[in-house]
Tab-separated table of C-alpha atoms and ligand atoms in Angstrom:
chain	number	residue	atom	x	y	z
A	21	MET	CA	135.620	277.906	179.221
A	22	ASN	CA	133.079	278.649	176.471
A	23	THR	CA	132.887	282.288	175.507
A	24	VAL	CA	129.438	283.756	176.202
A	25	ILE	CA	129.079	287.452	175.412
A	26	LEU	CA	126.532	289.899	176.784
A	27	LEU	CA	126.095	293.136	174.827
A	28	ILE	CA	124.452	295.956	176.746
A	29	GLY	CA	122.990	298.682	174.526
A	30	ALA	CA	122.717	296.330	171.555
A	31	ASN	CA	120.083	298.359	169.687
A	32	GLY	CA	122.372	301.329	169.013
A	33	GLN	CA	124.436	302.279	165.971
A	34	LEU	CA	127.312	300.007	166.952
A	35	GLY	CA	125.402	297.447	168.955
A	36	LYS	CA	123.451	295.941	166.083
A	37	VAL	CA	126.454	295.492	163.838
A	38	LEU	CA	128.697	294.244	166.621
A	39	THR	CA	126.051	291.728	167.713
A	40	ASN	CA	125.954	290.273	164.191
A	41	ALA	CA	129.751	290.174	163.931
A	42	LEU	CA	130.072	288.418	167.303
A	43	GLN	CA	127.284	285.977	166.378
A	44	ASP	CA	129.196	285.104	163.192
A	45	LYS	CA	132.337	284.550	165.187
A	46	TYR	CA	131.081	282.756	168.304
A	47	GLY	CA	127.698	281.373	167.217
A	48	LYS	CA	124.210	282.723	167.889
A	49	GLU	CA	123.839	280.690	171.054
A	50	SER	CA	126.889	282.431	172.572
A	51	VAL	CA	125.792	286.047	172.134
A	52	ILE	CA	123.129	287.708	174.268
A	53	ALA	CA	121.961	291.074	172.962
A	54	SER	CA	120.236	293.386	175.430
A	55	ASP	CA	118.724	296.835	175.564
A	56	LEU	CA	115.862	298.735	177.183
A	57	LYS	CA	113.418	297.347	174.600
A	58	LYS	CA	113.463	294.246	172.456
A	59	SER	CA	114.649	295.089	168.976
A	60	GLU	CA	112.144	294.317	166.180
A	61	ASP	CA	114.794	292.850	163.917
A	62	SER	CA	116.829	290.980	166.517
A	63	ASP	CA	117.907	287.600	165.291
A	64	GLY	CA	119.260	285.600	168.203
A	65	ILE	CA	119.035	285.692	171.986
A	66	PHE	CA	117.682	288.993	173.326
A	67	GLU	CA	117.072	290.062	176.926
A	68	VAL	CA	115.507	293.305	178.103
A	69	ILE	CA	117.973	294.965	180.496
A	70	ASP	CA	117.938	298.412	182.066
A	71	ALA	CA	121.623	298.686	182.898
A	72	THR	CA	120.980	301.071	185.788
A	73	ASP	CA	119.529	297.964	187.514
A	74	ILE	CA	122.503	295.925	188.726
A	75	ASP	CA	120.325	293.004	189.848
A	76	ARG	CA	118.864	292.600	186.380
A	77	ILE	CA	122.328	292.496	184.777
A	78	MET	CA	123.414	289.942	187.371
A	79	GLU	CA	120.363	287.768	186.673
A	80	VAL	CA	121.214	287.569	182.965
A	81	VAL	CA	124.934	286.993	183.611
A	82	ILE	CA	124.104	284.048	185.869
A	83	GLN	CA	121.334	282.661	183.635
A	84	TYR	CA	123.613	282.376	180.590
A	85	ASN	CA	126.994	281.879	182.307
A	86	VAL	CA	128.237	285.056	180.656
A	87	THR	CA	132.048	285.322	180.373
A	88	GLN	CA	132.430	288.712	178.624
A	89	ILE	CA	130.457	291.973	178.575
A	90	TYR	CA	130.515	294.676	175.891
A	91	HIS	CA	128.988	297.754	177.507
A	92	LEU	CA	127.732	299.981	174.691
A	93	ALA	CA	124.898	301.833	176.419
A	94	ALA	CA	125.435	305.603	176.740
A	95	ILE	CA	123.827	308.937	175.995
A	96	LEU	CA	125.945	310.654	173.331
A	97	SER	CA	127.457	314.136	173.235
A	98	ALA	CA	124.691	316.326	171.786
A	99	LYS	CA	121.731	314.582	173.409
A	100	GLY	CA	123.637	314.460	176.693
A	101	GLU	CA	123.713	318.242	176.954
A	102	GLU	CA	119.896	318.375	177.221
A	103	ASN	CA	120.034	316.903	180.682
A	104	PRO	CA	123.586	316.773	182.047
A	105	LEU	CA	122.796	315.152	185.388
A	106	ARG	CA	120.686	312.423	183.842
A	107	THR	CA	123.446	311.779	181.280
A	108	TRP	CA	126.032	311.548	184.026
A	109	ASN	CA	123.859	309.244	186.062
A	110	ILE	CA	123.126	306.877	183.190
A	111	ASN	CA	126.571	306.816	181.620
A	112	VAL	CA	128.494	306.366	184.836
A	113	LYS	CA	126.075	304.269	186.856
A	114	THR	CA	125.581	301.668	184.143
A	115	TRP	CA	129.335	301.345	183.687
A	116	LEU	CA	129.999	300.943	187.410
A	117	ASN	CA	127.293	298.279	187.522
A	118	VAL	CA	129.047	296.396	184.733
A	119	LEU	CA	132.447	296.712	186.401
A	120	GLU	CA	131.111	295.517	189.742
A	121	ILE	CA	129.386	292.499	188.216
A	122	SER	CA	132.483	291.665	186.195
A	123	ARG	CA	134.579	291.762	189.363
A	124	ILE	CA	132.139	289.781	191.487
A	125	CYS	CA	131.551	287.125	188.804
A	126	ASN	CA	135.196	287.073	187.789
A	127	LEU	CA	134.430	287.659	184.119
A	128	GLU	CA	137.147	286.938	181.607
A	129	LYS	CA	137.022	290.268	179.670
A	130	VAL	CA	135.054	293.492	179.454
A	131	PHE	CA	134.829	296.050	176.630
A	132	TYR	CA	134.245	299.774	177.159
A	133	PRO	CA	133.784	302.213	174.284
A	134	SER	CA	135.300	305.614	174.902
A	135	SER	CA	135.360	308.504	172.459
A	136	ILE	CA	137.236	311.421	170.926
A	137	ALA	CA	134.894	313.446	173.172
A	138	VAL	CA	137.341	312.882	176.060
A	139	PHE	CA	139.556	315.584	174.527
A	140	GLY	CA	139.022	319.296	174.979
A	141	ASN	CA	140.878	322.532	174.321
A	142	GLY	CA	143.861	321.475	176.417
A	143	ALA	CA	144.860	318.767	173.914
A	144	PRO	CA	146.647	319.446	170.613
A	145	SER	CA	143.986	319.350	167.935
A	146	ASN	CA	146.163	317.771	165.242
A	147	ASN	CA	147.477	314.249	165.756
A	148	THR	CA	146.174	314.228	169.314
A	149	PRO	CA	148.300	311.710	171.230
A	150	ASN	CA	146.915	308.919	173.385
A	151	ASN	CA	148.121	310.503	176.610
A	152	ALA	CA	147.023	314.085	175.843
A	153	TYR	CA	145.541	316.265	178.566
A	154	LEU	CA	141.818	315.509	178.987
A	155	ASP	CA	139.521	318.479	179.626
A	156	PRO	CA	136.255	317.583	177.890
A	157	THR	CA	133.565	320.184	177.336
A	158	THR	CA	130.492	317.918	177.296
A	159	VAL	CA	129.008	315.811	180.052
A	160	TYR	CA	129.320	312.843	177.694
A	161	GLY	CA	133.066	313.526	177.415
A	162	ILE	CA	133.408	313.940	181.184
A	163	SER	CA	131.596	310.642	181.739
A	164	LYS	CA	133.913	308.885	179.274
A	165	VAL	CA	137.060	310.219	180.989
A	166	ASP	CA	135.604	309.013	184.250
A	167	GLY	CA	134.742	305.634	182.710
A	168	GLU	CA	138.274	305.214	181.356
A	169	ASN	CA	139.721	305.889	184.789
A	170	TRP	CA	137.353	303.418	186.411
A	171	ALA	CA	138.391	300.840	183.800
A	172	GLN	CA	142.025	301.317	184.723
A	173	TYR	CA	141.190	301.251	188.417
A	174	TYR	CA	139.424	297.891	188.149
A	175	HIS	CA	142.297	296.527	186.116
A	176	VAL	CA	144.988	297.643	188.540
A	177	LYS	CA	143.104	296.951	191.756
A	178	TYR	CA	141.223	293.752	190.873
A	179	GLY	CA	143.055	292.430	187.805
A	180	LEU	CA	139.924	292.772	185.648
A	181	ASP	CA	140.769	292.537	181.948
A	182	VAL	CA	138.995	295.691	180.753
A	183	ARG	CA	139.818	296.889	177.232
A	184	SER	CA	138.729	300.116	175.596
A	185	ILE	CA	138.885	302.159	172.395
A	186	ARG	CA	138.251	305.881	171.881
A	187	TYR	CA	135.987	305.791	168.866
A	188	PRO	CA	136.017	308.583	166.296
A	189	GLY	CA	132.638	309.475	164.724
A	190	VAL	CA	131.283	306.265	163.229
A	191	ILE	CA	129.948	306.194	159.654
A	192	GLY	CA	127.779	303.190	158.874
A	193	TYR	CA	124.805	302.241	156.740
A	194	GLN	CA	123.116	299.665	158.971
A	195	SER	CA	121.534	302.010	161.475
A	196	LEU	CA	121.315	305.673	162.328
A	197	PRO	CA	123.266	307.128	165.214
A	198	GLY	CA	121.255	309.029	167.796
A	199	GLY	CA	122.238	312.198	169.587
A	200	GLY	CA	125.884	312.591	168.561
A	201	THR	CA	127.863	315.491	167.122
A	202	THR	CA	129.222	313.351	164.289
A	203	ASP	CA	125.766	312.074	163.203
A	204	TYR	CA	125.713	314.417	160.198
A	205	ALA	CA	128.292	312.209	158.466
A	206	VAL	CA	125.743	309.384	158.287
A	207	ASP	CA	122.675	311.472	157.579
A	208	ILE	CA	124.322	313.214	154.640
A	209	TYR	CA	124.553	309.931	152.704
A	210	HIS	CA	120.878	309.128	153.313
A	211	LYS	CA	119.850	312.529	151.941
A	212	ALA	CA	122.091	312.128	148.888
A	213	VAL	CA	120.606	308.753	148.000
A	214	LEU	CA	117.069	310.098	148.494
A	215	ASN	CA	117.884	313.110	146.258
A	216	LYS	CA	117.109	315.526	149.073
A	217	THR	CA	118.917	318.676	150.157
A	218	PHE	CA	120.918	318.150	153.327
A	219	THR	CA	120.988	320.752	156.081
A	220	CYS	CA	124.236	320.379	157.986
A	221	PHE	CA	124.455	321.401	161.646
A	222	LEU	CA	128.241	321.916	161.411
A	223	ASN	CA	130.178	324.464	159.356
A	224	LYS	CA	131.507	323.201	156.072
A	225	ASP	CA	135.159	323.298	157.148
A	226	THR	CA	134.794	321.541	160.506
A	227	VAL	CA	137.246	318.641	160.381
A	228	LEU	CA	136.612	315.738	162.752
A	229	PRO	CA	138.075	312.244	163.060
A	230	MET	CA	135.708	309.673	161.529
A	231	ILE	CA	135.842	305.946	160.909
A	232	PHE	CA	133.884	303.442	158.837
A	233	ILE	CA	131.757	300.895	160.686
A	234	ASP	CA	133.638	297.872	159.283
A	235	ASP	CA	136.909	299.288	160.612
A	236	VAL	CA	135.307	299.934	164.012
A	237	ILE	CA	133.961	296.417	164.341
A	238	ARG	CA	137.264	294.901	163.245
A	239	ALA	CA	139.196	297.144	165.674
A	240	THR	CA	136.931	296.149	168.552
A	241	ILE	CA	137.215	292.422	167.906
A	242	GLU	CA	140.971	292.645	167.260
A	243	LEU	CA	141.502	294.490	170.534
A	244	MET	CA	139.387	291.978	172.449
A	245	GLU	CA	141.275	289.055	170.913
A	246	ALA	CA	144.779	290.459	171.346
A	247	PRO	CA	147.008	288.542	173.788
A	248	ILE	CA	146.694	290.071	177.238
A	249	GLU	CA	150.378	290.968	177.413
A	250	ASP	CA	149.992	293.204	174.331
A	251	ILE	CA	147.447	295.460	176.030
A	252	LYS	CA	149.525	298.218	177.574
A	253	VAL	CA	146.941	301.007	177.770
A	254	ARG	CA	144.231	300.338	180.354
A	255	THR	CA	142.427	303.646	180.117
A	256	SER	CA	141.576	303.646	176.381
A	257	TYR	CA	143.294	303.430	172.996
A	258	ASN	CA	143.089	306.166	170.356
A	259	ILE	CA	142.226	304.806	166.930
A	260	ALA	CA	142.075	306.840	163.728
A	261	GLY	CA	140.234	306.247	160.500
A	262	VAL	CA	140.050	309.319	158.305
A	263	SER	CA	139.679	313.027	159.161
A	264	LEU	CA	136.855	314.733	157.272
A	265	SER	CA	134.865	317.921	156.949
A	266	PRO	CA	131.283	318.232	155.630
A	267	LYS	CA	132.708	319.978	152.557
A	268	GLU	CA	135.014	317.055	151.767
A	269	ILE	CA	132.244	314.468	152.148
A	270	THR	CA	129.965	316.593	149.965
A	271	SER	CA	132.502	316.818	147.192
A	272	GLU	CA	133.007	313.022	147.186
A	273	ILE	CA	129.240	312.478	147.098
A	274	ARG	CA	129.008	314.892	144.149
A	275	GLU	CA	131.195	312.539	142.124
A	276	LEU	CA	128.156	310.275	142.112
A	277	TYR	CA	125.333	312.818	142.641
A	278	PRO	CA	126.531	316.025	140.914
A	279	ASP	CA	123.358	317.939	141.852
A	280	PHE	CA	123.529	317.109	145.555
A	281	ARG	CA	122.886	320.255	147.642
A	282	VAL	CA	123.981	321.011	151.189
A	283	ASP	CA	122.908	324.017	153.290
A	284	TYR	CA	124.801	324.958	156.414
A	285	LYS	CA	123.010	325.905	159.628
A	286	PRO	CA	125.495	325.377	162.451
A	287	ASP	CA	123.919	324.986	165.896
A	288	PHE	CA	125.218	324.195	169.409
A	289	ARG	CA	126.900	321.086	168.033
A	290	GLN	CA	129.411	323.351	166.257
A	291	ASP	CA	130.761	324.398	169.672
A	292	ILE	CA	131.055	320.769	170.743
A	293	ALA	CA	132.922	319.880	167.539
A	294	GLU	CA	135.319	322.783	167.978
A	295	GLY	CA	136.524	321.341	171.280
A	296	TRP	CA	137.389	317.989	169.650
A	297	PRO	CA	140.539	316.951	167.779
A	298	ARG	CA	140.844	317.296	164.016
A	299	SER	CA	143.015	314.215	163.767
A	300	ILE	CA	144.154	311.430	166.058
A	301	ASP	CA	147.530	309.821	166.679
A	302	ASP	CA	146.842	306.106	167.027
A	303	SER	CA	150.445	304.892	167.119
A	304	GLU	CA	149.984	303.056	170.441
A	305	ALA	CA	147.111	300.939	169.083
A	306	ARG	CA	149.167	300.238	165.943
A	307	MET	CA	152.184	299.235	167.989
A	308	ASP	CA	150.485	297.255	170.760
A	309	TRP	CA	147.868	295.230	168.882
A	310	GLY	CA	148.461	295.930	165.205
A	311	TRP	CA	145.614	298.354	164.481
A	312	LYS	CA	145.355	299.662	160.902
A	313	PRO	CA	142.308	301.225	159.219
A	314	GLN	CA	141.275	299.987	155.778
A	315	TYR	CA	138.716	302.558	154.599
A	316	ASN	CA	139.391	306.003	153.147
A	317	LEU	CA	136.826	308.655	152.200
A	318	TRP	CA	136.283	307.258	148.731
A	319	SER	CA	135.748	303.646	149.817
A	320	ILE	CA	133.448	304.845	152.622
A	321	THR	CA	131.416	306.898	150.143
A	322	GLU	CA	131.132	304.119	147.572
A	323	THR	CA	130.082	301.575	150.189
A	324	MET	CA	127.615	303.885	151.946
A	325	ILE	CA	125.911	304.824	148.718
A	326	SER	CA	125.667	301.361	147.238
A	327	GLU	CA	124.364	299.895	150.525
A	328	LEU	CA	121.820	302.685	151.031
A	329	ILE	CA	120.554	302.400	147.459
A	330	GLY	CA	119.907	298.726	148.209
A	331	GLN	CA	118.116	299.531	151.470
A	332	TYR	CA	115.890	302.244	150.035
A	333	GLU	CA	114.976	300.115	147.044
A	334	VAL	CA	113.676	297.545	149.481
A	335	ILE	CA	111.660	300.135	151.396
A	336	LEU	CA	110.313	302.296	148.540
B	5	LIG	N1	130.065	310.048	167.852
B	5	LIG	C1	130.017	310.518	169.196
B	5	LIG	C2	129.233	311.764	169.316
B	5	LIG	O1	129.147	312.477	168.343
B	5	LIG	C3	131.408	310.775	169.696
B	5	LIG	O2	131.863	309.661	170.329
B	5	LIG	O3	128.749	312.046	170.364
């Protein structure tokens, strides 16, 4: 059976990079990117899909003989709080649509991104284990806990091969995140390269688990390619990259931009961040499918800055 992958939510921070990585691996003709609107810079097959419409997803799955779905569409933690019921409806409904189609069409594999947002005050905040108590404080986090449980349900009840990772905050240069609590860790690099002052919406000492985009993409593909018998966790796997505070990122950036200035104006996102872990125990992912991060704060900073300098030179 030829692998044909449908990505839902392909225009987002992860979607664009994952689409390119999967195109490199499986060929452009085997990857169908989709989102609510066609992306300007999409290079390959693109279909407009509103994932709340199950019939539309089905149409595309049948048209291309899709064998795997990566379901990336979601409203993130900070944005989600603006309209909790809408966030719930979109995050959960789209995922149930994907699970139902995968079951009905007997798809080979499905990927579901979960998040550190599943944890709340009931979990230890340092080295939070995979099976910690889950009492999220945001509707995004609640929807991800729910999504993880549905993933496990479809696996146990129907034998669907659903695989999932709890992503830390993702730092990448290719596109901006939208509506998350960890977004500052991307924005800060843009401001540094543009020689602007950065106003941070978290306190300087707020430590959160973060990960570089290359590690995230590699983790996702490694998980999806692992032999089925190695996948022991069917809710979602913790993975860790590096734990960071705004102050630590700022001091690394100052190695390259000594005059870089950061002001702190914490807002409601500070409360969200305070409910999340400071660091993650990812020993199950390491043991089951060999996960290991490659980027530390310095290599993230060097790569972000050199890539962004290149991008802004093109634009300016
Ligand atoms: N990066 C996400 C957010 O901040 C967490 O998964 O919402």
